[in-house]
Amino acid sequence: MGRMYSRGKGFSASALLCKGISPSWVTRPPQDVGEPICKFAKKGWTPSHIGVILRDSHGIVQVKSVTGSKILRILKAHGSKFRLILVESRIHRLARYYKKTKKLPPVWK
């Protein structure tokens, strides 16, 4: 809200922790923080709601300070791992076919 007799709009925001430093009370390693994020996303919760739940029940104030990446980036990376598995399995199926039809050498990997 603007001031009555000046151009300023004021400064109101919650104070964040020092950036880049994981809080001392968080005992989970960064790899374990990604698991509940993916679990909550499968239930259909938004990233902001996931952040609120992690803050209230797990004691993780800022996911980025613990893991080094945001919730949305963690979810995108998890989805890309699944796609990578699908692509690799497709390549193995094609390789098996081409080895059988003798278009690839039998020792090809």
mmCIF file of N, CA and C in Angstrom:
data_model
loop_
_atom_site.group_PDB
_atom_site.id
_atom_site.type_symbol
_atom_site.label_atom_id
_atom_site.label_comp_id
_atom_site.label_asym_id
_atom_site.label_seq_id
_atom_site.Cartn_x
_atom_site.Cartn_y
_atom_site.Cartn_z
ATOM 1 N N MET A 1 0.839 -1.176 0.000
ATOM 2 C CA MET A 1 0.000 0.000 0.000
ATOM 3 C C MET A 1 0.882 1.237 0.000
ATOM 4 N N GLY A 2 0.505 2.218 -0.785
ATOM 5 C CA GLY A 2 1.321 3.410 -0.927
ATOM 6 C C GLY A 2 1.197 4.356 0.252
ATOM 7 N N ARG A 3 2.211 5.191 0.405
ATOM 8 C CA ARG A 3 2.198 6.213 1.450
ATOM 9 C C ARG A 3 1.320 7.379 1.019
ATOM 10 N N MET A 4 0.825 8.110 1.986
ATOM 11 C CA MET A 4 -0.092 9.197 1.663
ATOM 12 C C MET A 4 0.654 10.420 1.116
ATOM 13 N N TYR A 5 1.805 10.764 1.704
ATOM 14 C CA TYR A 5 2.470 12.000 1.317
ATOM 15 C C TYR A 5 3.840 11.776 0.688
ATOM 16 N N SER A 6 4.106 10.606 0.183
ATOM 17 C CA SER A 6 5.374 10.360 -0.505
ATOM 18 C C SER A 6 5.159 9.296 -1.577
ATOM 19 N N ARG A 7 6.198 9.098 -2.390
ATOM 20 C CA ARG A 7 6.072 8.147 -3.486
ATOM 21 C C ARG A 7 6.366 6.703 -3.068
ATOM 22 N N GLY A 8 6.956 6.499 -1.917
ATOM 23 C CA GLY A 8 7.362 5.159 -1.499
ATOM 24 C C GLY A 8 6.180 4.244 -1.234
ATOM 25 N N LYS A 9 6.429 2.973 -1.435
ATOM 26 C CA LYS A 9 5.366 1.994 -1.185
ATOM 27 C C LYS A 9 5.657 1.147 0.052
ATOM 28 N N GLY A 10 6.770 1.378 0.716
ATOM 29 C CA GLY A 10 7.082 0.611 1.913
ATOM 30 C C GLY A 10 7.782 -0.694 1.589
ATOM 31 N N PHE A 11 8.253 -1.336 2.613
ATOM 32 C CA PHE A 11 8.970 -2.591 2.450
ATOM 33 C C PHE A 11 8.470 -3.550 3.519
ATOM 34 N N SER A 12 7.750 -4.563 3.099
ATOM 35 C CA SER A 12 7.215 -5.519 4.051
ATOM 36 C C SER A 12 7.414 -6.916 3.498
ATOM 37 N N ALA A 13 8.193 -7.717 4.175
ATOM 38 C CA ALA A 13 8.417 -9.092 3.742
ATOM 39 C C ALA A 13 8.940 -9.893 4.921
ATOM 40 N N SER A 14 8.770 -11.197 4.863
ATOM 41 C CA SER A 14 9.302 -12.041 5.920
ATOM 42 C C SER A 14 10.807 -12.192 5.724
ATOM 43 N N ALA A 15 11.531 -12.247 6.803
ATOM 44 C CA ALA A 15 12.982 -12.359 6.736
ATOM 45 C C ALA A 15 13.371 -13.799 6.433
ATOM 46 N N LEU A 16 14.189 -13.994 5.403
ATOM 47 C CA LEU A 16 14.664 -15.317 5.033
ATOM 48 C C LEU A 16 16.002 -15.597 5.701
ATOM 49 N N LEU A 17 16.361 -16.861 5.744
ATOM 50 C CA LEU A 17 17.654 -17.239 6.281
ATOM 51 C C LEU A 17 18.761 -16.797 5.338
ATOM 52 N N CYS A 18 20.003 -16.886 5.808
ATOM 53 C CA CYS A 18 21.137 -16.610 4.936
ATOM 54 C C CYS A 18 21.098 -17.588 3.772
ATOM 55 N N LYS A 19 21.287 -17.087 2.583
ATOM 56 C CA LYS A 19 21.141 -17.940 1.405
ATOM 57 C C LYS A 19 22.319 -18.893 1.271
ATOM 58 N N GLY A 20 22.016 -20.097 0.827
ATOM 59 C CA GLY A 20 23.046 -21.077 0.550
ATOM 60 C C GLY A 20 23.495 -21.899 1.736
ATOM 61 N N ILE A 21 22.994 -21.598 2.927
ATOM 62 C CA ILE A 21 23.412 -22.334 4.112
ATOM 63 C C ILE A 21 22.242 -23.181 4.596
ATOM 64 N N SER A 22 22.465 -24.459 4.757
ATOM 65 C CA SER A 22 21.424 -25.342 5.266
ATOM 66 C C SER A 22 21.265 -25.105 6.762
ATOM 67 N N PRO A 23 20.029 -25.009 7.267
ATOM 68 C CA PRO A 23 19.832 -24.783 8.703
ATOM 69 C C PRO A 23 20.385 -25.940 9.536
ATOM 70 N N SER A 24 20.765 -25.632 10.770
ATOM 71 C CA SER A 24 21.395 -26.647 11.619
ATOM 72 C C SER A 24 20.404 -27.699 12.094
ATOM 73 N N TRP A 25 19.115 -27.375 12.148
ATOM 74 C CA TRP A 25 18.128 -28.328 12.661
ATOM 75 C C TRP A 25 17.665 -29.338 11.612
ATOM 76 N N VAL A 26 18.022 -29.138 10.354
ATOM 77 C CA VAL A 26 17.648 -30.093 9.310
ATOM 78 C C VAL A 26 18.679 -31.216 9.310
ATOM 79 N N THR A 27 18.220 -32.429 9.649
ATOM 80 C CA THR A 27 19.135 -33.565 9.748
ATOM 81 C C THR A 27 19.094 -34.450 8.512
ATOM 82 N N ARG A 28 18.139 -34.234 7.631
ATOM 83 C CA ARG A 28 18.019 -35.061 6.427
ATOM 84 C C ARG A 28 19.065 -34.663 5.394
ATOM 85 N N PRO A 29 19.644 -35.645 4.716
ATOM 86 C CA PRO A 29 20.538 -35.298 3.605
ATOM 87 C C PRO A 29 19.726 -34.796 2.418
ATOM 88 N N PRO A 30 20.341 -34.042 1.516
ATOM 89 C CA PRO A 30 19.591 -33.464 0.385
ATOM 90 C C PRO A 30 18.913 -34.497 -0.503
ATOM 91 N N GLN A 31 19.464 -35.709 -0.596
ATOM 92 C CA GLN A 31 18.848 -36.726 -1.448
ATOM 93 C C GLN A 31 17.515 -37.194 -0.871
ATOM 94 N N ASP A 32 17.396 -37.220 0.463
ATOM 95 C CA ASP A 32 16.165 -37.692 1.095
ATOM 96 C C ASP A 32 15.053 -36.657 1.068
ATOM 97 N N VAL A 33 15.371 -35.405 0.803
ATOM 98 C CA VAL A 33 14.335 -34.371 0.747
ATOM 99 C C VAL A 33 13.525 -34.506 -0.536
ATOM 100 N N GLY A 34 14.124 -35.025 -1.595
ATOM 101 C CA GLY A 34 13.423 -35.172 -2.868
ATOM 102 C C GLY A 34 12.335 -36.230 -2.847
ATOM 103 N N GLU A 35 12.463 -37.235 -1.988
ATOM 104 C CA GLU A 35 11.473 -38.315 -1.943
ATOM 105 C C GLU A 35 10.086 -37.832 -1.523
ATOM 106 N N PRO A 36 9.956 -37.088 -0.399
ATOM 107 C CA PRO A 36 8.598 -36.625 -0.056
ATOM 108 C C PRO A 36 8.042 -35.627 -1.066
ATOM 109 N N ILE A 37 8.920 -34.872 -1.728
ATOM 110 C CA ILE A 37 8.443 -33.920 -2.735
ATOM 111 C C ILE A 37 7.772 -34.671 -3.874
ATOM 112 N N CYS A 38 8.408 -35.741 -4.352
ATOM 113 C CA CYS A 38 7.817 -36.535 -5.439
ATOM 114 C C CYS A 38 6.556 -37.248 -4.976
ATOM 115 N N LYS A 39 6.545 -37.698 -3.719
ATOM 116 C CA LYS A 39 5.370 -38.387 -3.186
ATOM 117 C C LYS A 39 4.176 -37.436 -3.118
ATOM 118 N N PHE A 40 4.411 -36.208 -2.653
ATOM 119 C CA PHE A 40 3.323 -35.231 -2.564
ATOM 120 C C PHE A 40 2.856 -34.800 -3.945
ATOM 121 N N ALA A 41 3.787 -34.722 -4.904
ATOM 122 C CA ALA A 41 3.409 -34.323 -6.263
ATOM 123 C C ALA A 41 2.540 -35.389 -6.920
ATOM 124 N N LYS A 42 2.789 -36.665 -6.615
ATOM 125 C CA LYS A 42 1.957 -37.732 -7.170
ATOM 126 C C LYS A 42 0.531 -37.657 -6.644
ATOM 127 N N LYS A 43 0.377 -37.097 -5.434
ATOM 128 C CA LYS A 43 -0.971 -36.921 -4.882
ATOM 129 C C LYS A 43 -1.694 -35.746 -5.527
ATOM 130 N N GLY A 44 -0.979 -34.944 -6.310
ATOM 131 C CA GLY A 44 -1.596 -33.844 -7.031
ATOM 132 C C GLY A 44 -1.468 -32.495 -6.357
ATOM 133 N N TRP A 45 -0.548 -32.346 -5.413
ATOM 134 C CA TRP A 45 -0.388 -31.081 -4.715
ATOM 135 C C TRP A 45 0.529 -30.152 -5.498
ATOM 136 N N THR A 46 0.279 -28.853 -5.394
ATOM 137 C CA THR A 46 1.076 -27.852 -6.094
ATOM 138 C C THR A 46 2.411 -27.661 -5.368
ATOM 139 N N PRO A 47 3.422 -27.106 -6.052
ATOM 140 C CA PRO A 47 4.714 -26.879 -5.398
ATOM 141 C C PRO A 47 4.630 -25.958 -4.184
ATOM 142 N N SER A 48 3.750 -24.952 -4.229
ATOM 143 C CA SER A 48 3.633 -24.066 -3.070
ATOM 144 C C SER A 48 3.045 -24.806 -1.874
ATOM 145 N N HIS A 49 2.078 -25.677 -2.120
ATOM 146 C CA HIS A 49 1.491 -26.471 -1.035
ATOM 147 C C HIS A 49 2.512 -27.468 -0.489
ATOM 148 N N ILE A 50 3.323 -28.035 -1.365
ATOM 149 C CA ILE A 50 4.376 -28.955 -0.930
ATOM 150 C C ILE A 50 5.365 -28.221 -0.027
ATOM 151 N N GLY A 51 5.709 -26.990 -0.384
ATOM 152 C CA GLY A 51 6.620 -26.198 0.436
ATOM 153 C C GLY A 51 6.055 -25.905 1.810
ATOM 154 N N VAL A 52 4.749 -25.627 1.882
ATOM 155 C CA VAL A 52 4.105 -25.355 3.172
ATOM 156 C C VAL A 52 4.138 -26.609 4.044
ATOM 157 N N ILE A 53 3.862 -27.762 3.450
ATOM 158 C CA ILE A 53 3.867 -29.015 4.215
ATOM 159 C C ILE A 53 5.275 -29.337 4.706
ATOM 160 N N LEU A 54 6.272 -29.158 3.846
ATOM 161 C CA LEU A 54 7.651 -29.413 4.268
ATOM 162 C C LEU A 54 8.062 -28.467 5.386
ATOM 163 N N ARG A 55 7.608 -27.231 5.319
ATOM 164 C CA ARG A 55 7.941 -26.261 6.359
ATOM 165 C C ARG A 55 7.285 -26.629 7.683
ATOM 166 N N ASP A 56 5.992 -26.991 7.640
ATOM 167 C CA ASP A 56 5.250 -27.206 8.877
ATOM 168 C C ASP A 56 5.536 -28.561 9.524
ATOM 169 N N SER A 57 5.598 -29.622 8.724
ATOM 170 C CA SER A 57 5.710 -30.947 9.331
ATOM 171 C C SER A 57 7.134 -31.500 9.350
ATOM 172 N N HIS A 58 7.963 -31.123 8.382
ATOM 173 C CA HIS A 58 9.314 -31.681 8.303
ATOM 174 C C HIS A 58 10.394 -30.711 8.777
ATOM 175 N N GLY A 59 10.049 -29.454 8.996
ATOM 176 C CA GLY A 59 11.028 -28.487 9.487
ATOM 177 C C GLY A 59 11.990 -27.980 8.439
ATOM 178 N N ILE A 60 11.640 -28.114 7.165
ATOM 179 C CA ILE A 60 12.502 -27.636 6.082
ATOM 180 C C ILE A 60 11.953 -26.290 5.632
ATOM 181 N N VAL A 61 12.631 -25.213 6.010
ATOM 182 C CA VAL A 61 12.113 -23.876 5.741
ATOM 183 C C VAL A 61 12.220 -23.541 4.263
ATOM 184 N N GLN A 62 13.402 -23.655 3.703
ATOM 185 C CA GLN A 62 13.635 -23.382 2.291
ATOM 186 C C GLN A 62 14.247 -24.630 1.661
ATOM 187 N N VAL A 63 13.558 -25.189 0.688
ATOM 188 C CA VAL A 63 14.060 -26.396 0.029
ATOM 189 C C VAL A 63 15.348 -26.084 -0.717
ATOM 190 N N LYS A 64 15.436 -24.897 -1.282
ATOM 191 C CA LYS A 64 16.618 -24.536 -2.060
ATOM 192 C C LYS A 64 17.870 -24.464 -1.185
ATOM 193 N N SER A 65 17.717 -24.038 0.071
ATOM 194 C CA SER A 65 18.893 -23.962 0.941
ATOM 195 C C SER A 65 19.388 -25.347 1.351
ATOM 196 N N VAL A 66 18.498 -26.339 1.355
ATOM 197 C CA VAL A 66 18.899 -27.696 1.739
ATOM 198 C C VAL A 66 19.422 -28.475 0.537
ATOM 199 N N THR A 67 18.666 -28.453 -0.571
ATOM 200 C CA THR A 67 19.016 -29.278 -1.725
ATOM 201 C C THR A 67 19.839 -28.547 -2.770
ATOM 202 N N GLY A 68 19.730 -27.235 -2.821
ATOM 203 C CA GLY A 68 20.428 -26.473 -3.852
ATOM 204 C C GLY A 68 19.583 -26.229 -5.083
ATOM 205 N N SER A 69 18.368 -26.779 -5.129
ATOM 206 C CA SER A 69 17.474 -26.546 -6.261
ATOM 207 C C SER A 69 16.048 -26.403 -5.750
ATOM 208 N N LYS A 70 15.219 -25.771 -6.561
ATOM 209 C CA LYS A 70 13.846 -25.497 -6.158
ATOM 210 C C LYS A 70 12.975 -26.741 -6.320
ATOM 211 N N ILE A 71 11.764 -26.677 -5.760
ATOM 212 C CA ILE A 71 10.843 -27.815 -5.801
ATOM 213 C C ILE A 71 10.496 -28.165 -7.239
ATOM 214 N N LEU A 72 10.226 -27.165 -8.057
ATOM 215 C CA LEU A 72 9.827 -27.424 -9.441
ATOM 216 C C LEU A 72 10.957 -28.081 -10.231
ATOM 217 N N ARG A 73 12.194 -27.661 -9.979
ATOM 218 C CA ARG A 73 13.333 -28.271 -10.671
ATOM 219 C C ARG A 73 13.534 -29.719 -10.239
ATOM 220 N N ILE A 74 13.277 -30.004 -8.957
ATOM 221 C CA ILE A 74 13.389 -31.383 -8.470
ATOM 222 C C ILE A 74 12.360 -32.258 -9.167
ATOM 223 N N LEU A 75 11.140 -31.740 -9.322
ATOM 224 C CA LEU A 75 10.086 -32.504 -9.984
ATOM 225 C C LEU A 75 10.403 -32.717 -11.462
ATOM 226 N N LYS A 76 10.968 -31.699 -12.123
ATOM 227 C CA LYS A 76 11.331 -31.852 -13.531
ATOM 228 C C LYS A 76 12.444 -32.877 -13.696
ATOM 229 N N ALA A 77 13.411 -32.856 -12.789
ATOM 230 C CA ALA A 77 14.508 -33.825 -12.864
ATOM 231 C C ALA A 77 13.990 -35.239 -12.630
ATOM 232 N N HIS A 78 13.037 -35.396 -11.725
ATOM 233 C CA HIS A 78 12.469 -36.725 -11.468
ATOM 234 C C HIS A 78 11.729 -37.233 -12.698
ATOM 235 N N GLY A 79 10.994 -36.356 -13.380
ATOM 236 C CA GLY A 79 10.288 -36.751 -14.595
ATOM 237 C C GLY A 79 11.237 -37.100 -15.719
ATOM 238 N N SER A 80 12.364 -36.396 -15.799
ATOM 239 C CA SER A 80 13.315 -36.685 -16.870
ATOM 240 C C SER A 80 14.023 -38.015 -16.633
ATOM 241 N N LYS A 81 14.203 -38.414 -15.376
ATOM 242 C CA LYS A 81 14.795 -39.723 -15.104
ATOM 243 C C LYS A 81 13.889 -40.828 -15.624
ATOM 244 N N PHE A 82 12.590 -40.666 -15.415
ATOM 245 C CA PHE A 82 11.630 -41.659 -15.889
ATOM 246 C C PHE A 82 11.668 -41.737 -17.408
ATOM 247 N N ARG A 83 11.717 -40.588 -18.081
ATOM 248 C CA ARG A 83 11.784 -40.574 -19.547
ATOM 249 C C ARG A 83 13.080 -41.203 -20.047
ATOM 250 N N LEU A 84 14.177 -40.972 -19.330
ATOM 251 C CA LEU A 84 15.452 -41.571 -19.716
ATOM 252 C C LEU A 84 15.376 -43.097 -19.656
ATOM 253 N N ILE A 85 14.725 -43.629 -18.641
ATOM 254 C CA ILE A 85 14.562 -45.082 -18.535
ATOM 255 C C ILE A 85 13.771 -45.611 -19.719
ATOM 256 N N LEU A 86 12.715 -44.894 -20.117
ATOM 257 C CA LEU A 86 11.911 -45.331 -21.256
ATOM 258 C C LEU A 86 12.720 -45.327 -22.551
ATOM 259 N N VAL A 87 13.515 -44.278 -22.759
ATOM 260 C CA VAL A 87 14.318 -44.184 -23.979
ATOM 261 C C VAL A 87 15.374 -45.287 -24.009
ATOM 262 N N GLU A 88 16.012 -45.543 -22.862
ATOM 263 C CA GLU A 88 17.024 -46.597 -22.822
ATOM 264 C C GLU A 88 16.419 -47.967 -23.101
ATOM 265 N N SER A 89 15.238 -48.227 -22.574
ATOM 266 C CA SER A 89 14.616 -49.529 -22.833
ATOM 267 C C SER A 89 14.230 -49.659 -24.304
ATOM 268 N N ARG A 90 13.826 -48.558 -24.925
ATOM 269 C CA ARG A 90 13.509 -48.582 -26.360
ATOM 270 C C ARG A 90 14.764 -48.890 -27.177
ATOM 271 N N ILE A 91 15.887 -48.299 -26.791
ATOM 272 C CA ILE A 91 17.144 -48.551 -27.498
ATOM 273 C C ILE A 91 17.549 -50.012 -27.362
ATOM 274 N N HIS A 92 17.382 -50.583 -26.167
ATOM 275 C CA HIS A 92 17.737 -51.992 -25.976
ATOM 276 C C HIS A 92 16.854 -52.912 -26.807
ATOM 277 N N ARG A 93 15.571 -52.584 -26.911
ATOM 278 C CA ARG A 93 14.680 -53.399 -27.744
ATOM 279 C C ARG A 93 15.090 -53.333 -29.208
ATOM 280 N N LEU A 94 15.399 -52.121 -29.693
ATOM 281 C CA LEU A 94 15.833 -51.974 -31.082
ATOM 282 C C LEU A 94 17.156 -52.694 -31.330
ATOM 283 N N ALA A 95 18.064 -52.596 -30.366
ATOM 284 C CA ALA A 95 19.353 -53.271 -30.525
ATOM 285 C C ALA A 95 19.165 -54.779 -30.606
ATOM 286 N N ARG A 96 18.270 -55.307 -29.784
ATOM 287 C CA ARG A 96 18.010 -56.744 -29.833
ATOM 288 C C ARG A 96 17.456 -57.149 -31.205
ATOM 289 N N TYR A 97 16.571 -56.320 -31.764
ATOM 290 C CA TYR A 97 15.996 -56.600 -33.086
ATOM 291 C C TYR A 97 17.073 -56.555 -34.171
ATOM 292 N N TYR A 98 17.909 -55.503 -34.144
ATOM 293 C CA TYR A 98 18.926 -55.355 -35.183
ATOM 294 C C TYR A 98 20.031 -56.406 -35.064
ATOM 295 N N LYS A 99 20.306 -56.891 -33.849
ATOM 296 C CA LYS A 99 21.257 -57.994 -33.702
ATOM 297 C C LYS A 99 20.676 -59.274 -34.284
ATOM 298 N N LYS A 100 19.372 -59.471 -34.084
ATOM 299 C CA LYS A 100 18.716 -60.674 -34.590
ATOM 300 C C LYS A 100 18.678 -60.678 -36.111
ATOM 301 N N THR A 101 18.477 -59.492 -36.728
ATOM 302 C CA THR A 101 18.431 -59.407 -38.191
ATOM 303 C C THR A 101 19.809 -59.201 -38.801
ATOM 304 N N LYS A 102 20.860 -59.260 -37.971
ATOM 305 C CA LYS A 102 22.263 -59.176 -38.405
ATOM 306 C C LYS A 102 22.622 -57.820 -39.019
ATOM 307 N N LYS A 103 21.934 -56.756 -38.624
ATOM 308 C CA LYS A 103 22.310 -55.415 -39.082
ATOM 309 C C LYS A 103 23.286 -54.761 -38.110
ATOM 310 N N LEU A 104 23.388 -55.316 -36.913
ATOM 311 C CA LEU A 104 24.376 -54.883 -35.928
ATOM 312 C C LEU A 104 25.235 -56.090 -35.559
ATOM 313 N N PRO A 105 26.514 -55.868 -35.221
ATOM 314 C CA PRO A 105 27.326 -57.003 -34.773
ATOM 315 C C PRO A 105 26.804 -57.534 -33.429
ATOM 316 N N PRO A 106 26.999 -58.802 -33.150
ATOM 317 C CA PRO A 106 26.447 -59.391 -31.920
ATOM 318 C C PRO A 106 27.042 -58.838 -30.628
ATOM 319 N N VAL A 107 28.213 -58.206 -30.706
ATOM 320 C CA VAL A 107 28.844 -57.680 -29.494
ATOM 321 C C VAL A 107 28.584 -56.184 -29.316
ATOM 322 N N TRP A 108 27.675 -55.618 -30.090
ATOM 323 C CA TRP A 108 27.405 -54.173 -30.013
ATOM 324 C C TRP A 108 26.736 -53.828 -28.692
ATOM 325 N N LYS A 109 27.184 -52.723 -28.085
ATOM 326 C CA LYS A 109 26.542 -52.234 -26.860
ATOM 327 C C LYS A 109 26.315 -50.759 -26.979
#
